[in-house]
Amino acid sequence: MSDVVGQSLQSVETHTPKELERQPLVLNNRPLGWITEQVCSILEGKMPKWWNVAFVVSFLMMLMCFGYIGYLVTTGVGVWGLNHPVAWGWAIVNFVFWIGIGHAGTLISAILFLLRQKWRCSINRTAEAMTIFAVICAGIFPGIHVGRIWLAWWLFPIPNAHGIWPQFRSPLLWDVFAVSTYFTVSLLFWYMGLIPDLATIRDRLRIAGKKLNSGLDWMINRFKQFTYGFFAMGWTGSNRHWRNYEKAYLLLAGLSTPLVLSVHSIVSFDFAVSQVPGWHTTIFPPYFVAGAVFSGFGMVLTLMIPMRVLFKLEEIITIRHLELMCKVIIATGSIVGYAYGMEFFIAWYGGNPYELYAFKNRAFGPYWWAYWIMISCNVISPQLFWFQWCRTSPWFIFVVSIFVNIGMWFERFVIVVTSLHRDYLPSSWGYYSPTRVDILTFVGTFGLFMTLFLLFVRYLPTIAISEAKGVTPQADPHHELGGAKPKQEGSRL
Amino acid sequence: MSKHYAIIAEYDTPADIMAAAEKVHAAGYEKWDVHTPFPVHGMDDAMGLDNAKVGWFTFFGGITGLTVGMLMIYFMNKVDYDIVVGGKPLFSGFYAFPVAYEMTILLGAFGSLGGMFILNRLPRHHNPLLINDRFAAVTDDKFFVVIECEDPAYDEAVTRALLEGTDPQHIEMVEDAQ
């Protein structure tokens, strides 16, 4: 029967007009070994000059971030611009911004996997790494905004001398569990995907090490063999192992999907469960999740467009990949735009004067500029991707992706600050401005993020090698490039 | 002293190894395996393998997470430190759900990864295959059939003949360095 299926597939292939053929996921019909070579040579060779420069700059920015955190801890939260009534300032804005960035990585690795989107294989490794680093940056802010950072462990249910426990009715505590679970599961998923590729590097190091007898190079080679080999867990590509591996991968994808939806839903509960006009709305969970995926894809594109050029990965991360990511940006950007509109509609239709005031104040109050930056970056700029030229010109996508990052940061600023700066008592109305410490701590987290990311491209494979191979026709035993002989009798092939 | 560990045959394409796997499976071997740089679709059927059992580990991990989460919150907020907040009940499955749900996913994920390691008997760093030079290409672009010498049906001449009949690129004996 499979013979018949094979033949009909073939006839479909031969009768497909050239212009309707799907562009392959790895261009130019490269052999399997080429993918290994292309990806591994990045981390086996010396890093180019730009990497060193970028690393030094990022590292200094990271030190600045830690320096300002030290200043905050030793001095007190008064060094931030917080006031009454705006007691949640940039710390929460930055937290939600970074945690949102992470969501694209999980969407690509888990949801697109469940939806059988094979194009994810070229970009999932980098996107997952981005998730982990973004969650690290996000995790800093709730930790430091508690003021007395040495008491941050009170967030966790740890037995203590006071004999008290955390109060689980608070969404803030749900958030602690959501974010720490999200980080742990993302790390497990990422590590599991890395195992076969770490084995590839281990085996290449072993063969390369044969030519070295002694000396420093030999010692470095042995050290690397040990380290990569240790984390590769003795992987041999056994099919009996792949069988369990693929099942575990599927299950982790199945677990990560509800996880990623729950994480930003719970982040939105931090706002929605309160009674503040502008926060107390049921639209928040889906609206936050869509916004998170939107901002995350913005960041994925910001990172991946330079990376594919600088490391010559254009044949693995193709224009088609960029175009598909742009389509996700249109979809999620439009959902976000719809949510903005719907919030206004409900504020009017709901008949609650405080709610209506909060929204009028967002668009035309003292923070009107933040609101309109948000609208132009998040609602208008992604609509350009309806034009094919815009979706297929990398420099143009890069520019729009920067706008998306900016817009999504401002979305969180608008939500947090404009809702808080007006209270039910006009006597407590105020205006919030960040201080130098607020601004430079946030800028510094980009240094932390980029430092981690640069170390990742330096020491780990940026493309999931085994997965990228798996989606090529050379990997398909029923394809001629995979060695299939269609006319052979008596075989399932 | 070293002894024979396994006989390995190398192939260039997934189609070749799929055909070879069917023949080795038909010949009734038990301690044998196929090694590929990526999972080859249809190989489980060709080798006659049933469904993977990782799901049980995930399931019990998840059940444990949900139970532990609910009991933890019940103990902490209802039994050991019962303080009324906002007139809400001391314990309710609704407010406890988000945390218990995250715990379900957390332990389910550990179950999946741990189950994969346990079922695969990994980590295994002393594998004789890992010191064979030709076999290093298995994580690059070559495909291998490995038949262990401990297999009851193993006979050096017969097994070698069987593998030669599958049109491999290369056949080699792997030694187990003691």
Coordinates of C-alpha atoms in Angstrom, one line a residue, chain B residues 11-126:
Chain B
Y11 CA 25.2 3.1 5.6
D12 CA 25.0 6.4 3.7
T13 CA 21.3 7.0 3.5
P14 CA 18.2 6.6 5.6
A15 CA 16.5 4.4 3.0
D16 CA 19.5 2.0 3.1
I17 CA 19.4 1.6 6.8
M18 CA 15.7 1.2 6.9
A19 CA 16.0 -1.7 4.5
A20 CA 18.8 -3.2 6.5
A21 CA 16.9 -2.8 9.8
E22 CA 13.9 -4.7 8.3
K23 CA 16.2 -7.6 7.4
V24 CA 18.0 -7.7 10.8
H25 CA 14.6 -7.6 12.5
A26 CA 13.3 -10.4 10.3
A27 CA 16.4 -12.5 11.2
G28 CA 15.2 -12.4 14.8
Y29 CA 18.0 -10.6 16.6
E30 CA 17.2 -9.0 20.0
K31 CA 20.3 -7.1 21.2
W32 CA 20.7 -4.9 18.2
D33 CA 20.1 -1.3 17.4
V34 CA 20.0 1.3 14.7
H35 CA 22.0 4.5 15.2
T36 CA 21.1 7.6 13.2
P37 CA 22.0 11.3 13.4
F38 CA 18.3 12.2 13.7
P39 CA 15.2 10.1 14.3
V40 CA 14.2 8.4 11.0
H41 CA 10.5 8.2 10.5
G42 CA 9.2 4.7 10.3
M43 CA 12.2 3.1 11.9
D44 CA 10.3 2.0 15.0
D45 CA 8.1 -0.1 12.7
A46 CA 11.0 -1.4 10.8
M47 CA 12.7 -2.5 14.0
G48 CA 9.5 -3.8 15.5
L49 CA 9.4 -1.5 18.5
D50 CA 6.3 -0.7 20.4
N51 CA 5.1 2.6 21.8
A52 CA 7.5 4.4 24.2
K53 CA 6.5 4.3 27.9
V54 CA 7.7 7.8 28.8
G55 CA 4.1 8.9 29.3
W56 CA 3.8 7.0 32.5
F57 CA 6.6 9.0 34.1
T58 CA 5.0 12.2 32.9
F59 CA 1.7 11.1 34.3
F60 CA 2.9 10.1 37.7
G61 CA 5.1 13.2 37.9
G62 CA 2.0 15.4 37.1
I63 CA -0.2 13.6 39.6
T64 CA 2.4 14.0 42.3
G65 CA 2.8 17.7 41.4
L66 CA -1.0 18.3 41.6
T67 CA -1.3 16.4 44.9
V68 CA 1.7 18.0 46.5
G69 CA 0.6 21.5 45.4
M70 CA -2.9 21.1 46.8
L71 CA -1.8 19.5 50.1
M72 CA 1.0 22.1 50.6
I73 CA -1.5 25.0 50.3
Y74 CA -4.1 23.2 52.4
F75 CA -1.5 22.6 55.2
M76 CA 0.1 26.1 55.0
N77 CA -3.1 28.3 54.7
K78 CA -5.7 26.1 56.5
V79 CA -3.8 24.0 59.1
D80 CA -0.5 25.5 60.1
Y81 CA -1.1 29.3 59.6
D82 CA -4.8 29.8 59.3
I83 CA -5.3 33.5 58.9
V84 CA -8.4 35.0 57.2
V85 CA -7.6 37.4 54.3
G86 CA -10.3 39.5 52.7
G87 CA -13.0 37.3 54.2
K88 CA -12.1 34.5 51.8
P89 CA -12.2 30.8 52.8
L90 CA -9.1 29.4 54.4
F91 CA -8.9 26.8 51.7
S92 CA -10.5 26.5 48.3
G93 CA -9.4 24.5 45.3
F94 CA -10.0 27.5 43.1
Y95 CA -7.4 29.8 44.6
A96 CA -5.0 26.9 45.1
F97 CA -5.4 25.8 41.5
P98 CA -2.8 28.1 39.7
V99 CA 0.0 27.0 42.0
A100 CA -1.0 23.3 42.0
Y101 CA -1.3 23.6 38.2
E102 CA 2.3 24.9 37.9
M103 CA 3.5 22.2 40.2
T104 CA 1.8 19.6 38.0
I105 CA 3.6 20.9 34.9
L106 CA 6.9 21.2 36.8
L107 CA 6.9 17.6 38.1
G108 CA 5.4 16.3 34.8
A109 CA 8.3 17.9 32.9
F110 CA 10.9 16.4 35.3
G111 CA 9.1 13.1 34.9
S112 CA 9.3 13.3 31.1
L113 CA 13.0 14.1 31.0
G114 CA 13.9 11.7 33.9
G115 CA 11.7 9.0 32.3
M116 CA 13.6 9.4 29.0
F117 CA 16.9 9.0 30.9
I118 CA 15.8 6.0 32.9
L119 CA 14.2 4.2 30.0
N120 CA 17.3 4.8 27.8
R121 CA 19.7 3.8 30.6
L122 CA 21.5 7.1 30.3
P123 CA 23.9 8.6 31.2
R124 CA 26.2 5.9 29.9
H125 CA 29.7 7.3 29.3
H126 CA 31.6 4.0 29.0

